[in-house]
PDB file of C-alpha atoms in Angstrom:
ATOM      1  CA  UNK O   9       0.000   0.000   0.000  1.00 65.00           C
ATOM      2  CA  UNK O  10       1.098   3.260  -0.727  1.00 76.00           C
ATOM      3  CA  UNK O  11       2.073   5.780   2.133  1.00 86.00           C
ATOM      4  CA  UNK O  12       0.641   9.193   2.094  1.00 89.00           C
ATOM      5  CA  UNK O  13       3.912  11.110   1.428  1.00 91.00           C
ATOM      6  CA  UNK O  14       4.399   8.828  -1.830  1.00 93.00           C
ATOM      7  CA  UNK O  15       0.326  10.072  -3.275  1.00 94.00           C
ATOM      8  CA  UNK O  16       1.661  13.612  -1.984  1.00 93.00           C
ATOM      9  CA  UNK O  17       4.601  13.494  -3.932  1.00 95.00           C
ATOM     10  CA  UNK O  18       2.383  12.156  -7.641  1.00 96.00           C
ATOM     11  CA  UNK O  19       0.403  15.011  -6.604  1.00 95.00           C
ATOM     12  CA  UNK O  20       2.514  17.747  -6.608  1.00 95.00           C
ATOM     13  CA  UNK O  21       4.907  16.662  -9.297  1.00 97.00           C
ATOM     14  CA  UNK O  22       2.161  16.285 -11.685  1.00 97.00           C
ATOM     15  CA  UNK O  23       0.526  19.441 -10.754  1.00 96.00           C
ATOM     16  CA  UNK O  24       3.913  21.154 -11.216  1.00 96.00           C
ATOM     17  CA  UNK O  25       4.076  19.356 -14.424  1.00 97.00           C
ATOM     18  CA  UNK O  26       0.915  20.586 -15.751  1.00 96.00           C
ATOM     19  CA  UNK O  27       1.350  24.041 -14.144  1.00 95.00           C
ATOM     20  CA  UNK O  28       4.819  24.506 -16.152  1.00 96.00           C
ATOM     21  CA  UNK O  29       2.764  23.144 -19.704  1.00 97.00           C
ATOM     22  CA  UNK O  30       5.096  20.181 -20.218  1.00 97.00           C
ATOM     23  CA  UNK O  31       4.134  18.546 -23.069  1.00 97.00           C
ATOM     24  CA  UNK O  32       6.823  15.675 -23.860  1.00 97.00           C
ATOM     25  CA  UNK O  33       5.501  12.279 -24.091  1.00 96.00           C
ATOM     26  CA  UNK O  34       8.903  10.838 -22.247  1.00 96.00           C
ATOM     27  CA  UNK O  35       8.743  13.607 -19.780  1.00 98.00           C
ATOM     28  CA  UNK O  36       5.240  11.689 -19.149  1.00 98.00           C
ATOM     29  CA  UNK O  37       6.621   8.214 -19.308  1.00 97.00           C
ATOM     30  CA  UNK O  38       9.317   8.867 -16.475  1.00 97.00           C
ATOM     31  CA  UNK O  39       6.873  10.172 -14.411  1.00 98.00           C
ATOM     32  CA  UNK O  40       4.402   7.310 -14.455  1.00 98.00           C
ATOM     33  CA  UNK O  41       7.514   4.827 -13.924  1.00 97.00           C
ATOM     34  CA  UNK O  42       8.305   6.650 -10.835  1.00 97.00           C
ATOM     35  CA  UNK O  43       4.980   6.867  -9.377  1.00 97.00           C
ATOM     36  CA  UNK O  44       3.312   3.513  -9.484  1.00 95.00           C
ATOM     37  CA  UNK O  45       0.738   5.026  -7.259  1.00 96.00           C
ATOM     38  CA  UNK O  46      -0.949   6.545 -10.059  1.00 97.00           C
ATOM     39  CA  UNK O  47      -2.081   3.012 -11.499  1.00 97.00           C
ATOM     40  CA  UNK O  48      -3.384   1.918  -8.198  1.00 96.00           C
ATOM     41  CA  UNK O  49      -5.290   5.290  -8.385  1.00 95.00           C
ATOM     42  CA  UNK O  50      -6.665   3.745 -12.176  1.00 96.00           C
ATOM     43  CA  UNK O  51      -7.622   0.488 -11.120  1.00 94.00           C
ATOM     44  CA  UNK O  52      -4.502  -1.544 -11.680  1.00 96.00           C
ATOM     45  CA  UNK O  53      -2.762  -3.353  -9.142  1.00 95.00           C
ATOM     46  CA  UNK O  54       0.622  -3.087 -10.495  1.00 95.00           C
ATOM     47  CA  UNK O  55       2.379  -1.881 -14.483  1.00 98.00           C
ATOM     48  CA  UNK O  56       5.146  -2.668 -16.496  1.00 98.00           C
ATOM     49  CA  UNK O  57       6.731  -0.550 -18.736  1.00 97.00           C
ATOM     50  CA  UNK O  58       7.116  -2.365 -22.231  1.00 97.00           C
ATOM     51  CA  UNK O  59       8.701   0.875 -23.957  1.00 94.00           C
ATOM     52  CA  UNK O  60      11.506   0.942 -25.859  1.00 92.00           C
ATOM     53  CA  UNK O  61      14.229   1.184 -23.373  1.00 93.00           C
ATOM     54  CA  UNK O  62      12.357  -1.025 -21.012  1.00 95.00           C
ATOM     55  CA  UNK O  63      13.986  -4.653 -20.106  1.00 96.00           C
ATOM     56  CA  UNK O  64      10.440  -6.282 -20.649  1.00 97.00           C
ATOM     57  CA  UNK O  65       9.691  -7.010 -24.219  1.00 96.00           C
ATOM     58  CA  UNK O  66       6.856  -8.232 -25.615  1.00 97.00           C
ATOM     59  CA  UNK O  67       7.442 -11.304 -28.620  1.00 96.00           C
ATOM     60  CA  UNK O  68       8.357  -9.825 -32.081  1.00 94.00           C
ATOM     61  CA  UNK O  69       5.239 -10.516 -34.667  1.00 93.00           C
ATOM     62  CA  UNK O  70       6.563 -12.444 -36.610  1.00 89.00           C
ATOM     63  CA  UNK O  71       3.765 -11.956 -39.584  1.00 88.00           C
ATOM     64  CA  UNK O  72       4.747  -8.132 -39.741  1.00 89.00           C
ATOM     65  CA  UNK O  73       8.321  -8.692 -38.516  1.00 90.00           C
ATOM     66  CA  UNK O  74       7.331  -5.732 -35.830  1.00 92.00           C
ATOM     67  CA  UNK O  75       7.630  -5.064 -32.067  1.00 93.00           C
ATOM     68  CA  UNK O  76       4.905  -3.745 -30.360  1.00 95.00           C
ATOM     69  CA  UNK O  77       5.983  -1.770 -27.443  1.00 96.00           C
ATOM     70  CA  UNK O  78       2.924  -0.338 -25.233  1.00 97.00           C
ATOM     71  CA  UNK O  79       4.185   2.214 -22.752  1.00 97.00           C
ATOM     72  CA  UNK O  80       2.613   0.181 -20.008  1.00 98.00           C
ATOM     73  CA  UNK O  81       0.643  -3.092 -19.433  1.00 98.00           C
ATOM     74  CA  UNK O  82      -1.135  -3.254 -16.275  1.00 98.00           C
ATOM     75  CA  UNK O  83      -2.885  -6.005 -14.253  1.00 97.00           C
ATOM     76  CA  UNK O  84      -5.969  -5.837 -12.198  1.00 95.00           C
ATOM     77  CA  UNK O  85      -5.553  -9.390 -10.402  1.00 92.00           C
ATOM     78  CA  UNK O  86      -8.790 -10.314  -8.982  1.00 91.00           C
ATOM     79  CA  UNK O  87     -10.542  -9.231 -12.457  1.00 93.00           C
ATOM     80  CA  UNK O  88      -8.329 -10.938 -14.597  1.00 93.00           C
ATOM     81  CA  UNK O  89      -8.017  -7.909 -16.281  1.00 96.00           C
ATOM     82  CA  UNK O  90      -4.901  -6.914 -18.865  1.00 97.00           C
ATOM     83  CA  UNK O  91      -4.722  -2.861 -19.485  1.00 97.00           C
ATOM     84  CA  UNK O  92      -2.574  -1.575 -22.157  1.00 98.00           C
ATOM     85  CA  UNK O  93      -2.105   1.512 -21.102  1.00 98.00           C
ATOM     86  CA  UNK O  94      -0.490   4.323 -23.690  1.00 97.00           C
ATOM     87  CA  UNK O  95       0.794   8.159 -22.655  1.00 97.00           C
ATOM     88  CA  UNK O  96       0.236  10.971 -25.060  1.00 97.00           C
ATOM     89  CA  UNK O  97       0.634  14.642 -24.080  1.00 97.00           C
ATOM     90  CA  UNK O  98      -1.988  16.946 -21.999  1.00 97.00           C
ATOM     91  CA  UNK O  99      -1.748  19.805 -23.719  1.00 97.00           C
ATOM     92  CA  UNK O 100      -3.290  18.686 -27.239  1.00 96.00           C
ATOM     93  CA  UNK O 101      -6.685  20.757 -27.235  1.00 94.00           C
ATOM     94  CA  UNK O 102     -10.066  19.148 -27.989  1.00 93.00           C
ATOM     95  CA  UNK O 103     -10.008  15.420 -28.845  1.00 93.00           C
ATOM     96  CA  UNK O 104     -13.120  15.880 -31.050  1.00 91.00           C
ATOM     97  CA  UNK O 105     -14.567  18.004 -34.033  1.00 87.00           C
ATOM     98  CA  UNK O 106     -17.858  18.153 -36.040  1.00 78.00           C
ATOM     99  CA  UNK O 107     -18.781  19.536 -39.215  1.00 66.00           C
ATOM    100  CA  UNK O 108     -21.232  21.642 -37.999  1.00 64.00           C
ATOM    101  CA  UNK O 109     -22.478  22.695 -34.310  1.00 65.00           C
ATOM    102  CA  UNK O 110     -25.400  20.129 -33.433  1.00 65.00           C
ATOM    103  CA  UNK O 111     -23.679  17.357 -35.726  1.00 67.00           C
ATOM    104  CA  UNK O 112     -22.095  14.165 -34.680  1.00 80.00           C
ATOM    105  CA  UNK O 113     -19.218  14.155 -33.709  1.00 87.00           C
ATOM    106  CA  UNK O 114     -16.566  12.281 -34.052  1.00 88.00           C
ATOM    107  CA  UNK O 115     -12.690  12.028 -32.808  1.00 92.00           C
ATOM    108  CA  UNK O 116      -9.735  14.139 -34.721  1.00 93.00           C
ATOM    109  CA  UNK O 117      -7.231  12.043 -36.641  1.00 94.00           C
ATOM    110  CA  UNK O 118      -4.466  12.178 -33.955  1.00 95.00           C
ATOM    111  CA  UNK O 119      -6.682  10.610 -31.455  1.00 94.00           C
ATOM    112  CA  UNK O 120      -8.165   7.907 -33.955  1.00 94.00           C
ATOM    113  CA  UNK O 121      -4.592   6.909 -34.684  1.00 96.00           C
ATOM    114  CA  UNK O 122      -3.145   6.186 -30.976  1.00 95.00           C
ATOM    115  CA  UNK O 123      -6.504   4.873 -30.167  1.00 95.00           C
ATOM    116  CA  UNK O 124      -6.066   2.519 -33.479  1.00 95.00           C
ATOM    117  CA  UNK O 125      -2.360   1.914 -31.761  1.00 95.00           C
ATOM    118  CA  UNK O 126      -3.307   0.636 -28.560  1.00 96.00           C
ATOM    119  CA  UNK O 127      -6.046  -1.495 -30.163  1.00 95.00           C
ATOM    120  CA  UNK O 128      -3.263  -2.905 -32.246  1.00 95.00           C
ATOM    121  CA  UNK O 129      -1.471  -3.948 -29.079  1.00 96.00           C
ATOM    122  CA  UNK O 130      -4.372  -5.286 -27.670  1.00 96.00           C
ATOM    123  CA  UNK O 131      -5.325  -7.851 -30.717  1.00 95.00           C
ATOM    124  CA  UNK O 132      -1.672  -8.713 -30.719  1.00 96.00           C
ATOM    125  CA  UNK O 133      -1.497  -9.355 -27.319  1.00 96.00           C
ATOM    126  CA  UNK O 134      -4.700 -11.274 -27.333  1.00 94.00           C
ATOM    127  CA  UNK O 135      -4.338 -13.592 -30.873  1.00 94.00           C
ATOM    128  CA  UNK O 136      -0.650 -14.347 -29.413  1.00 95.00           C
ATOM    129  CA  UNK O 137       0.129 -17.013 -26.715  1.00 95.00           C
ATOM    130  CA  UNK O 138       3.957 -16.066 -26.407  1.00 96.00           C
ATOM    131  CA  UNK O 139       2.908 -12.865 -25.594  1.00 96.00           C
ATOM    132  CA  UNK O 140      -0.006 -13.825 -23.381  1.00 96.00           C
ATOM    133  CA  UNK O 141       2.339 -16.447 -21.519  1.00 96.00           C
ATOM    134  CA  UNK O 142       5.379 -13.723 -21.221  1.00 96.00           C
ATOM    135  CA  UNK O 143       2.714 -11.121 -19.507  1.00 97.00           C
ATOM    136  CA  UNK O 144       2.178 -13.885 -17.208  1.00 96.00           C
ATOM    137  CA  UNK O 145       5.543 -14.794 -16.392  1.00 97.00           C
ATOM    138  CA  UNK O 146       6.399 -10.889 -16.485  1.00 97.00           C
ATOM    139  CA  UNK O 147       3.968 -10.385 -13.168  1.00 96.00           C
ATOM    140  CA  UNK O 148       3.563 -13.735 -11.780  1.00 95.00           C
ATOM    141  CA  UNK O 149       0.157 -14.658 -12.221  1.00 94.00           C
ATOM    142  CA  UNK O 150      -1.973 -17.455 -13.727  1.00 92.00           C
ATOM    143  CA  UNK O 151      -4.269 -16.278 -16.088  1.00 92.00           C
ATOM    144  CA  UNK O 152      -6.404 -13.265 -17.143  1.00 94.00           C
ATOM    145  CA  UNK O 153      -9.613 -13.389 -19.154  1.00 90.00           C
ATOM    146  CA  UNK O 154     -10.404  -9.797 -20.485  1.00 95.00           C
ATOM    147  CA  UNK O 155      -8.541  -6.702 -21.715  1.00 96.00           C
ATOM    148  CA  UNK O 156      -9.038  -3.225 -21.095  1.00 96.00           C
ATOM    149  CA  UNK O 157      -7.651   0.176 -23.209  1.00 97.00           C
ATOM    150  CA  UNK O 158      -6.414   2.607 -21.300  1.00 97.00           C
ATOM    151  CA  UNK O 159      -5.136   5.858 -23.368  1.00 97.00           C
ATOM    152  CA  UNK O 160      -3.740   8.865 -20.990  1.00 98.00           C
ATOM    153  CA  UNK O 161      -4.531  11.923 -23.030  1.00 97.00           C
ATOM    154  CA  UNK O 162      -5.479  15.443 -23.257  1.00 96.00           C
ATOM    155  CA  UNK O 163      -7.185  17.808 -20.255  1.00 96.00           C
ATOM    156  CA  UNK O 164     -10.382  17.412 -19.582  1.00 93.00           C
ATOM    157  CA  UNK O 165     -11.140  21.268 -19.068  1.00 91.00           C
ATOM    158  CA  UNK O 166     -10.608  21.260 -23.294  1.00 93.00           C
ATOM    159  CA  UNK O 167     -13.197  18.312 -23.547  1.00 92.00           C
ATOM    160  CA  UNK O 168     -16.872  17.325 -23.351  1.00 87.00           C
ATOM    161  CA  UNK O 169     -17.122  13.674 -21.019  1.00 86.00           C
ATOM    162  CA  UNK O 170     -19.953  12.724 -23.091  1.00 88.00           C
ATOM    163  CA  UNK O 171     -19.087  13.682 -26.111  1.00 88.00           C
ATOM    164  CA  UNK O 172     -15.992  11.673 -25.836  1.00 92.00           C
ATOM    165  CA  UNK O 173     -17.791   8.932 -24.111  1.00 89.00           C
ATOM    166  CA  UNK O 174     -20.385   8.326 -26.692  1.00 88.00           C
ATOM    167  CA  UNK O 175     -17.510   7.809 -29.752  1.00 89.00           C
ATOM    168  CA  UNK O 176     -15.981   5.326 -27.275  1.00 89.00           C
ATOM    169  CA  UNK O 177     -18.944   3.222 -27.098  1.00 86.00           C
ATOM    170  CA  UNK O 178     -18.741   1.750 -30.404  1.00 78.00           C
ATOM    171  CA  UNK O 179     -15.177   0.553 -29.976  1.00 77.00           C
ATOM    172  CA  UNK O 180     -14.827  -3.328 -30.303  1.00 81.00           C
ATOM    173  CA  UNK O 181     -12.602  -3.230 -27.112  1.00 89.00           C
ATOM    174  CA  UNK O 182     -13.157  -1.883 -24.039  1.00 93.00           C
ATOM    175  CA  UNK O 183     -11.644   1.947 -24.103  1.00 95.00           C
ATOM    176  CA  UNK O 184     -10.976   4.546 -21.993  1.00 95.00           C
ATOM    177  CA  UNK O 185      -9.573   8.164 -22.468  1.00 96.00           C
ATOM    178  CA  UNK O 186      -8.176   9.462 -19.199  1.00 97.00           C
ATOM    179  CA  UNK O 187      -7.232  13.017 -19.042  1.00 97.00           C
ATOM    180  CA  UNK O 188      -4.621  14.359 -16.941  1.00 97.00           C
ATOM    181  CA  UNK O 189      -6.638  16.690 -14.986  1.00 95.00           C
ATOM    182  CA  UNK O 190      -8.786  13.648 -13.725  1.00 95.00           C
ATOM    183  CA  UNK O 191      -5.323  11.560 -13.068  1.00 97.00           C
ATOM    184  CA  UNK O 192      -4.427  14.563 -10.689  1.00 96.00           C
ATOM    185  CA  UNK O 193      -8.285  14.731  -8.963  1.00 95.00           C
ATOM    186  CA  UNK O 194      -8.162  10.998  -8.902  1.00 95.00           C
ATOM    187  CA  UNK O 195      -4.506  11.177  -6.651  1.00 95.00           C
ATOM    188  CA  UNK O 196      -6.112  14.337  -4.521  1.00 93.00           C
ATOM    189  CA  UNK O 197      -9.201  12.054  -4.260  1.00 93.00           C
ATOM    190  CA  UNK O 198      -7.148   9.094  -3.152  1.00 92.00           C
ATOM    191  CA  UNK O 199      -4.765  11.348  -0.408  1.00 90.00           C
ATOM    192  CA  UNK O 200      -8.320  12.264   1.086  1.00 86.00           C
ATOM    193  CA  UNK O 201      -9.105   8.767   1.809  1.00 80.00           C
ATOM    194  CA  UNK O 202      -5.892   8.708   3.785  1.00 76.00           C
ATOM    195  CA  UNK O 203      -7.353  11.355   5.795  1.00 63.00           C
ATOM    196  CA  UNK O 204      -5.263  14.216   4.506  1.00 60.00           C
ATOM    197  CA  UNK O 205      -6.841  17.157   3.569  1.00 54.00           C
ATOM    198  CA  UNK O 206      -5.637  18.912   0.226  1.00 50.00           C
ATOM    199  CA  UNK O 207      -5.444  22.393   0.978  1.00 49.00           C
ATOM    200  CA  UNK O 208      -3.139  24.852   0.017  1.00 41.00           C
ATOM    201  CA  UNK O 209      -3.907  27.917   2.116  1.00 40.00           C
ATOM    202  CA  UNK O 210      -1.517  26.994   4.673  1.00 39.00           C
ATOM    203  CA  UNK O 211       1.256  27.177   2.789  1.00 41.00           C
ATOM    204  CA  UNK O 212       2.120  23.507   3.066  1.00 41.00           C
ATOM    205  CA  UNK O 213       1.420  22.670  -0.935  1.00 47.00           C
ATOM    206  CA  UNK O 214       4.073  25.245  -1.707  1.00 42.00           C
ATOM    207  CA  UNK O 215       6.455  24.232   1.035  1.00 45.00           C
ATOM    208  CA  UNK O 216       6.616  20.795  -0.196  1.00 47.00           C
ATOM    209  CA  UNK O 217       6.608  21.721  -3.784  1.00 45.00           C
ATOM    210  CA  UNK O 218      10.055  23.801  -2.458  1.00 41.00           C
ATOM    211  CA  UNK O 219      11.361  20.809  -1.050  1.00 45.00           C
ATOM    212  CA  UNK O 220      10.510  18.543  -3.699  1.00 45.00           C
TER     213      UNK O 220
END
């Protein structure tokens, strides 16, 4: 279980993140691998990164003679659930656009793509025993029956829920956009639980942003 110092410290280096407008995917990357709160805080148990650098590799296809390399896979245990779970950047705008106000709408190409990406991973993963049986080995578990999408993207205060929601229900796979801004009320949400107020009137956010 995570401590309450170690959801303080996602907190405020995400926050600080977001505050300063980063917007570099590996900036992203290295702060999910060092925070492995922020999965528990999106359902998952534990992750794996399966990037490029990362020692865990999934099998090579051998029918496209290509390596799929999610950023992370992670596991829920008692749901037998797999989640691929890919980073883009925050600061990317709406996800959406229509032809006309009051038409449907449907997602821009960017977001179509790297939602068409993680899908990818997830049929591989899926249609492949090696790479089923290598996920397993990876975290030590028996099985796992269904797989879940999970694409960290965009802010939520440039997006409609709904809207978003509703284009999402017609994928094949289970599929979830997560914006940043709900990662961050998600860890505030989760430091509450421990009975830790988040407050910054006191002067304590800012202290431990100094000290961080």
């Amino acid at each position: 279980m995570n401590t309450p110092s170690e959801i303080w410290k996602a907190i405020v280096q995400l926050y600080l993140l977001l505050y300063k407008g980063e917007n570099k995917e590996s900036t992203y990357q290295n702060y999910f691998e060092n925070n492995d709160v922020v999965f528990k805080v999106l359902g998952m148990d534990r992750a794996i990164s399966y990037e490029k650098s990362s020692e865990y590799k999934l099998p090579k296809d051998k029918e496209r003679n290509y390596s799929y390399e999610p950023d992370f896979i992670g596991i829920n245990e008692s749901e037998g659930v797999v989640n691929i779970v890919d980073l883009k950047t925050p600061f990317v705008g709406s996800l959406t656009r229509s032809k006309y106000k009051g038409a449907r709408v449907f997602f821009k190409q960017s977001a179509n793509e790297y939602i068409g990406q993680a899908t990818r991973y997830t049929k591989f993963i899926r249609g492949e025993r090696e790479a089923r049986e290598r996920i397993k080995e990876h975290f030590g578990i028996n099985n796992f029956s269904s797989y879940k999408i999970k694409l960290i993207y965009g802010l939520r205060c440039d997006n409609e829920d709904s809207e978003v929601e509703e284009i999402l229900s017609d994928s094949g796979i289970s599929t979830e956009i997560i914006f940043y801004d709900d990662v961050l009320d998600k860890l505030a949400d989760a430091y509450k639980l421990c009975g830790r107020p988040v407050d910054t009137n006191d002067g304590w956010f800012f202290q431990q942003v100094f000290l961080l």
